[in-house]
Amino acid sequence: MADWSPTEYLHYDGERSRPFADLLARVDAQPRTIVDLGCGPGHLTALLHARWPGADVVGIDSSPAMIDRARATNDDPQARYELGDVTEYACGTGARADLVISNAALQWVPDHRALLTRLADRAGQAFAFQVPGNHDAPSHVLLRSVAARPPYADVVGPVERRATADPSEYLDLLARPGWRVDAWETTYVHVLTGPDPVLRWISATGARPTLAALDAHDPALRERFETEYGAALREAYPARGYGTALEFRRVFAVATRV
Ligand SMILES: C[S@@+](CC[C@H](N)C(=O)[O-])C[C@H]1O[C@@H](n2cnc3c(N)ncnc32)[C@H](O)[C@@H]1O
């Protein structure tokens, strides 16, 4: 599959980074070592260093484009970035850390629920993560329904519904003896500007595998899909004088050793 585009991903940097700051605010720990799983283009590790100066921070991501970008921009010269996989990390590859953190990445990992206690066990002090909880938002329902139409369905097959859990389910999975768990959700209302902003937003993330599959088959088919999907998104997310409102639900959990 085509790799991520760090440039397109960072177009909505401010909106995408805000949940990370909200997650950090709830971490009650003094880590000297931190692993950021699915770190993306590396723009967030500086926030970790701002909160815990001097901490040894390693960002791990499975995307070569994201890791290259993180190393090239050098936004946070103190951090190190490594190609790696969350599932392998959960199974014991790579160094343990006082804090294991992950923002907007675990939803991409197959059967992420089954990995949560393993990931927490790799943390000496705390394990904190945020995942989108918008798998049934109009943006995703429309993606699945347009992709299910001919001629797209023959190329992409059914689009996976990457469902994350509710906060109470994450609490239930992580609240073992010796751990205190804080789980919650927040719905942000992002005000996006520019033409077709919701299409642009989701093309860099949730719709990326579908668009890449269409593009690999025939770039004209991808364009046709974008036209059809874009029209459906404009109806679901109408542009107003102030911009286009995108409601985005996110689910958070912080498990801390007691
Ligand atoms: C939506 S981006 C989030 C990036 C960053 N954490 C942020 O909040 O801006 C998701 C990232 O997860 C990474 N990712 C997806 N599956 C992964 C896996 N199995 N192992 C490691 N990284 C993964 C992707 O390559 C991508 O960089």
Coordinates of C-alpha atoms and ligand atoms in Angstrom, one line a residue:
M1 CA 0.0 0.0 0.0
A2 CA 1.2 3.6 -0.7
D3 CA 2.9 5.2 2.3
W4 CA 1.5 8.1 4.3
S5 CA 2.0 11.6 3.2
P6 CA 3.5 13.6 6.1
T7 CA 2.8 16.9 4.3
E8 CA -0.9 16.2 3.8
Y9 CA -1.2 14.8 7.3
L10 CA 0.4 17.9 8.8
H11 CA -2.0 20.2 6.9
Y12 CA -4.3 20.1 9.9
D13 CA -1.5 19.9 12.4
G14 CA -3.2 22.1 15.0
E15 CA -6.4 20.2 15.1
R16 CA -4.7 16.8 15.1
S17 CA -2.2 17.7 17.8
R18 CA -4.8 19.1 20.3
P19 CA -5.9 15.7 21.7
F20 CA -2.2 14.8 22.4
A21 CA -1.9 17.9 24.6
D22 CA -5.2 16.9 26.4
L23 CA -3.8 13.3 26.8
L24 CA -0.5 14.6 28.3
A25 CA -2.4 16.8 30.7
R26 CA -3.8 13.7 32.4
V27 CA -0.5 11.7 32.7
D28 CA 0.6 11.8 36.4
A29 CA 4.1 10.4 36.1
Q30 CA 7.8 11.5 36.1
P31 CA 9.2 9.5 33.2
R32 CA 12.9 9.5 32.4
T33 CA 12.3 7.3 29.3
I34 CA 9.4 7.6 26.9
V35 CA 8.3 5.6 23.9
D36 CA 5.8 7.3 21.5
L37 CA 4.2 4.5 19.4
G38 CA 3.0 5.5 15.9
C39 CA 4.8 8.9 16.4
G40 CA 4.1 10.0 12.8
P41 CA 6.1 12.9 11.5
G42 CA 7.7 13.6 14.9
H43 CA 6.0 17.0 15.5
L44 CA 4.6 15.8 18.9
T45 CA 7.7 14.6 20.7
A46 CA 8.7 18.2 21.4
L47 CA 5.6 18.4 23.6
L48 CA 6.9 15.4 25.5
H49 CA 10.2 17.2 26.0
A50 CA 8.4 20.4 27.0
R51 CA 6.6 18.5 29.8
W52 CA 9.5 16.3 30.8
P53 CA 12.8 18.1 29.9
G54 CA 15.7 15.8 29.7
A55 CA 13.6 12.6 29.2
D56 CA 14.9 10.1 26.7
V57 CA 12.2 10.0 24.0
V58 CA 12.0 7.4 21.2
G59 CA 9.4 7.7 18.5
I60 CA 8.5 4.5 16.7
D61 CA 6.5 4.3 13.5
S62 CA 6.0 1.7 10.8
S63 CA 5.9 4.3 8.0
P64 CA 9.2 5.0 6.3
A65 CA 7.9 8.4 5.1
M66 CA 6.8 9.4 8.6
I67 CA 10.2 8.4 10.1
D68 CA 12.1 10.1 7.3
R69 CA 10.1 13.3 7.9
A70 CA 10.6 13.1 11.7
R71 CA 14.4 12.8 11.2
A72 CA 14.7 15.4 8.5
T73 CA 12.7 18.2 10.1
N74 CA 14.6 17.8 13.3
D75 CA 11.7 19.6 15.2
D76 CA 12.9 17.9 18.4
P77 CA 16.7 17.3 18.1
Q78 CA 16.6 15.5 21.5
A79 CA 14.3 12.7 20.2
R80 CA 15.3 9.6 18.3
Y81 CA 13.0 8.0 15.7
E82 CA 12.9 4.4 14.7
L83 CA 11.0 2.3 12.2
G84 CA 9.1 -0.3 14.1
D85 CA 5.7 -1.9 14.7
V86 CA 3.3 -1.6 17.6
T87 CA 2.4 -5.3 17.7
E88 CA 6.1 -6.2 17.8
Y89 CA 6.7 -3.7 20.5
A90 CA 3.8 -5.1 22.5
C91 CA 5.4 -8.6 22.1
G92 CA 8.7 -7.5 23.6
T93 CA 10.8 -5.9 20.8
G94 CA 12.5 -2.6 21.7
A95 CA 13.3 -1.1 25.0
R96 CA 10.7 -0.8 27.8
A97 CA 10.0 2.8 29.0
D98 CA 8.7 4.6 32.0
L99 CA 5.9 6.1 29.8
V100 CA 4.5 4.4 26.7
I101 CA 2.2 6.8 24.8
S102 CA 0.4 6.6 21.6
N103 CA -1.7 9.2 19.8
A104 CA -4.2 8.4 17.0
A105 CA -2.3 5.3 16.0
L106 CA -3.6 2.2 17.8
Q107 CA -6.8 2.1 15.6
W108 CA -4.6 1.1 12.7
V109 CA -3.2 -1.9 14.6
P110 CA -5.1 -5.2 14.0
D111 CA -6.9 -6.3 17.2
H112 CA -5.5 -3.4 19.2
R113 CA -7.7 -4.3 22.2
A114 CA -5.8 -7.6 22.7
L115 CA -2.5 -5.7 22.9
L116 CA -3.4 -3.1 25.5
T117 CA -2.3 -5.0 28.6
R118 CA 0.9 -6.1 27.0
L119 CA 1.6 -2.5 26.1
A120 CA 0.8 -1.4 29.6
D121 CA 3.2 -4.0 31.0
R122 CA 6.0 -2.5 28.9
A123 CA 5.6 0.8 30.8
G124 CA 7.3 1.3 34.1
Q125 CA 5.0 4.1 35.2
A126 CA 2.2 4.8 32.8
F127 CA 0.6 3.8 29.5
A128 CA -1.5 6.5 27.8
F129 CA -3.3 6.5 24.5
Q130 CA -5.9 8.3 22.4
V131 CA -7.8 6.8 19.5
P132 CA -10.5 8.3 17.2
G133 CA -14.0 7.1 18.1
N134 CA -15.6 8.4 14.8
H135 CA -15.9 5.1 13.0
D136 CA -19.7 5.7 12.6
A137 CA -19.4 9.4 11.8
P138 CA -20.9 10.5 8.4
S139 CA -17.3 10.8 7.0
H140 CA -16.7 7.1 7.6
V141 CA -20.2 5.8 6.8
L142 CA -20.1 7.7 3.5
L143 CA -16.6 6.3 2.8
R144 CA -17.9 2.8 3.2
S145 CA -21.1 3.3 1.3
V146 CA -19.6 5.1 -1.7
A147 CA -16.8 2.5 -1.9
A148 CA -19.5 -0.3 -1.9
R149 CA -20.9 1.1 -5.2
P150 CA -19.8 -0.1 -8.6
P151 CA -17.3 0.3 -10.1
Y152 CA -15.3 0.9 -6.9
A153 CA -16.4 -2.2 -4.9
D154 CA -14.7 -4.5 -7.4
V155 CA -11.4 -2.8 -6.8
V156 CA -11.4 -2.0 -3.1
G157 CA -13.8 -4.7 -1.6
P158 CA -15.6 -3.8 1.6
V159 CA -13.9 -1.0 3.5
E160 CA -13.0 -2.1 7.0
R161 CA -14.9 -0.5 9.9
R162 CA -12.0 0.2 12.2
A163 CA -14.1 0.4 15.4
T164 CA -12.4 1.5 18.5
A165 CA -13.9 0.9 22.0
D166 CA -15.8 3.2 24.3
P167 CA -13.9 4.6 27.4
S168 CA -15.6 2.1 29.7
E169 CA -14.4 -0.9 27.7
Y170 CA -10.8 0.4 27.8
L171 CA -11.2 0.9 31.6
D172 CA -12.4 -2.7 31.9
L173 CA -9.5 -4.0 29.9
L174 CA -6.8 -2.0 31.7
A175 CA -8.0 -1.8 35.3
R176 CA -6.0 -4.7 36.7
P177 CA -4.7 -5.0 40.3
G178 CA -1.8 -2.5 40.7
W179 CA -3.2 -0.1 38.1
R180 CA -5.3 3.1 38.3
V181 CA -7.2 3.9 35.0
D182 CA -8.6 7.2 33.8
A183 CA -10.7 6.8 30.6
W184 CA -12.8 9.4 28.9
E185 CA -14.0 10.8 25.6
T186 CA -14.1 14.3 24.0
T187 CA -15.9 15.4 20.9
Y188 CA -14.0 18.3 19.2
V189 CA -15.7 20.5 16.7
H190 CA -13.0 21.5 14.3
V191 CA -13.7 24.5 12.1
L192 CA -12.0 23.7 8.8
T193 CA -11.4 26.1 5.9
G194 CA -10.6 25.8 2.3
P195 CA -12.2 23.8 -0.5
D196 CA -13.5 20.3 0.4
P197 CA -11.8 20.4 3.8
V198 CA -13.3 17.2 5.1
L199 CA -12.3 15.3 2.0
R200 CA -8.7 16.7 2.5
W201 CA -8.7 15.8 6.2
I202 CA -9.8 12.2 5.7
S203 CA -7.8 11.6 2.5
A204 CA -4.7 11.9 4.6
T205 CA -5.9 9.4 7.2
G206 CA -9.0 7.2 7.2
A207 CA -9.6 7.2 3.5
R208 CA -6.0 6.7 2.6
P209 CA -6.0 2.9 2.0
T210 CA -9.2 3.1 -0.2
L211 CA -7.8 6.0 -2.3
A212 CA -4.4 4.2 -2.6
A213 CA -6.1 1.0 -3.8
L214 CA -8.1 3.0 -6.4
D215 CA -5.1 4.9 -7.5
A216 CA -3.0 1.8 -8.0
H217 CA -5.7 0.3 -10.1
D218 CA -6.4 3.5 -12.2
P219 CA -5.8 7.1 -11.2
A220 CA -8.9 8.2 -13.1
L221 CA -11.0 5.9 -10.9
R222 CA -9.6 7.5 -7.8
E223 CA -10.5 10.9 -9.2
R224 CA -14.0 9.8 -10.0
F225 CA -14.4 8.4 -6.5
E226 CA -13.1 11.6 -5.0
T227 CA -15.7 13.6 -6.9
E228 CA -18.5 11.4 -5.8
Y229 CA -17.3 11.1 -2.2
G230 CA -16.5 14.8 -2.0
A231 CA -20.0 15.7 -3.1
A232 CA -21.5 13.4 -0.4
L233 CA -19.2 15.0 2.2
R234 CA -20.1 18.5 1.2
E235 CA -23.8 17.7 1.8
A236 CA -23.1 16.0 5.2
Y237 CA -20.7 18.8 6.3
P238 CA -22.0 22.0 4.7
A239 CA -19.7 25.0 4.4
R240 CA -20.9 28.0 6.5
G241 CA -19.7 31.6 6.6
Y242 CA -17.2 30.7 9.4
G243 CA -16.0 27.5 7.8
T244 CA -16.9 23.8 7.8
A245 CA -17.6 22.1 11.2
L246 CA -16.2 18.7 11.6
E247 CA -17.3 16.9 14.7
F248 CA -14.6 14.5 15.8
R249 CA -15.1 12.1 18.8
R250 CA -11.9 10.8 20.4
V251 CA -11.4 8.3 23.2
F252 CA -8.6 8.5 25.8
A253 CA -7.2 6.2 28.4
V254 CA -4.3 6.6 30.9
A255 CA -3.3 3.6 33.0
T256 CA -0.9 4.4 35.8
R257 CA 0.9 1.9 38.1
V258 CA 0.0 2.5 41.8
Ligands
LIG1 C1 -2.9 9.3 12.4 S1 -1.1 9.0 12.4 C2 -0.7 9.7 14.0 C3 0.6 10.3 14.1 C4 1.0 11.0 15.4 N1 1.0 10.1 16.6 C5 0.0 12.1 15.7 O1 -0.8 12.0 16.7 O2 0.0 13.1 14.9 C6 -1.0 7.3 12.7 C7 0.4 6.8 12.6 O3 0.4 5.4 13.1 C8 1.4 4.7 12.4 N2 1.1 3.3 12.4 C9 0.0 2.7 11.9 N3 0.1 1.3 12.2 C10 1.2 1.2 12.9 C11 1.9 0.0 13.4 N4 1.3 -1.2 13.3 N5 3.1 0.2 14.1 C12 3.6 1.4 14.1 N6 3.1 2.5 13.6 C13 1.9 2.4 13.0 C14 1.3 5.3 10.9 O4 2.4 5.0 10.2 C15 1.1 6.8 11.2 O5 2.3 7.5 11.3

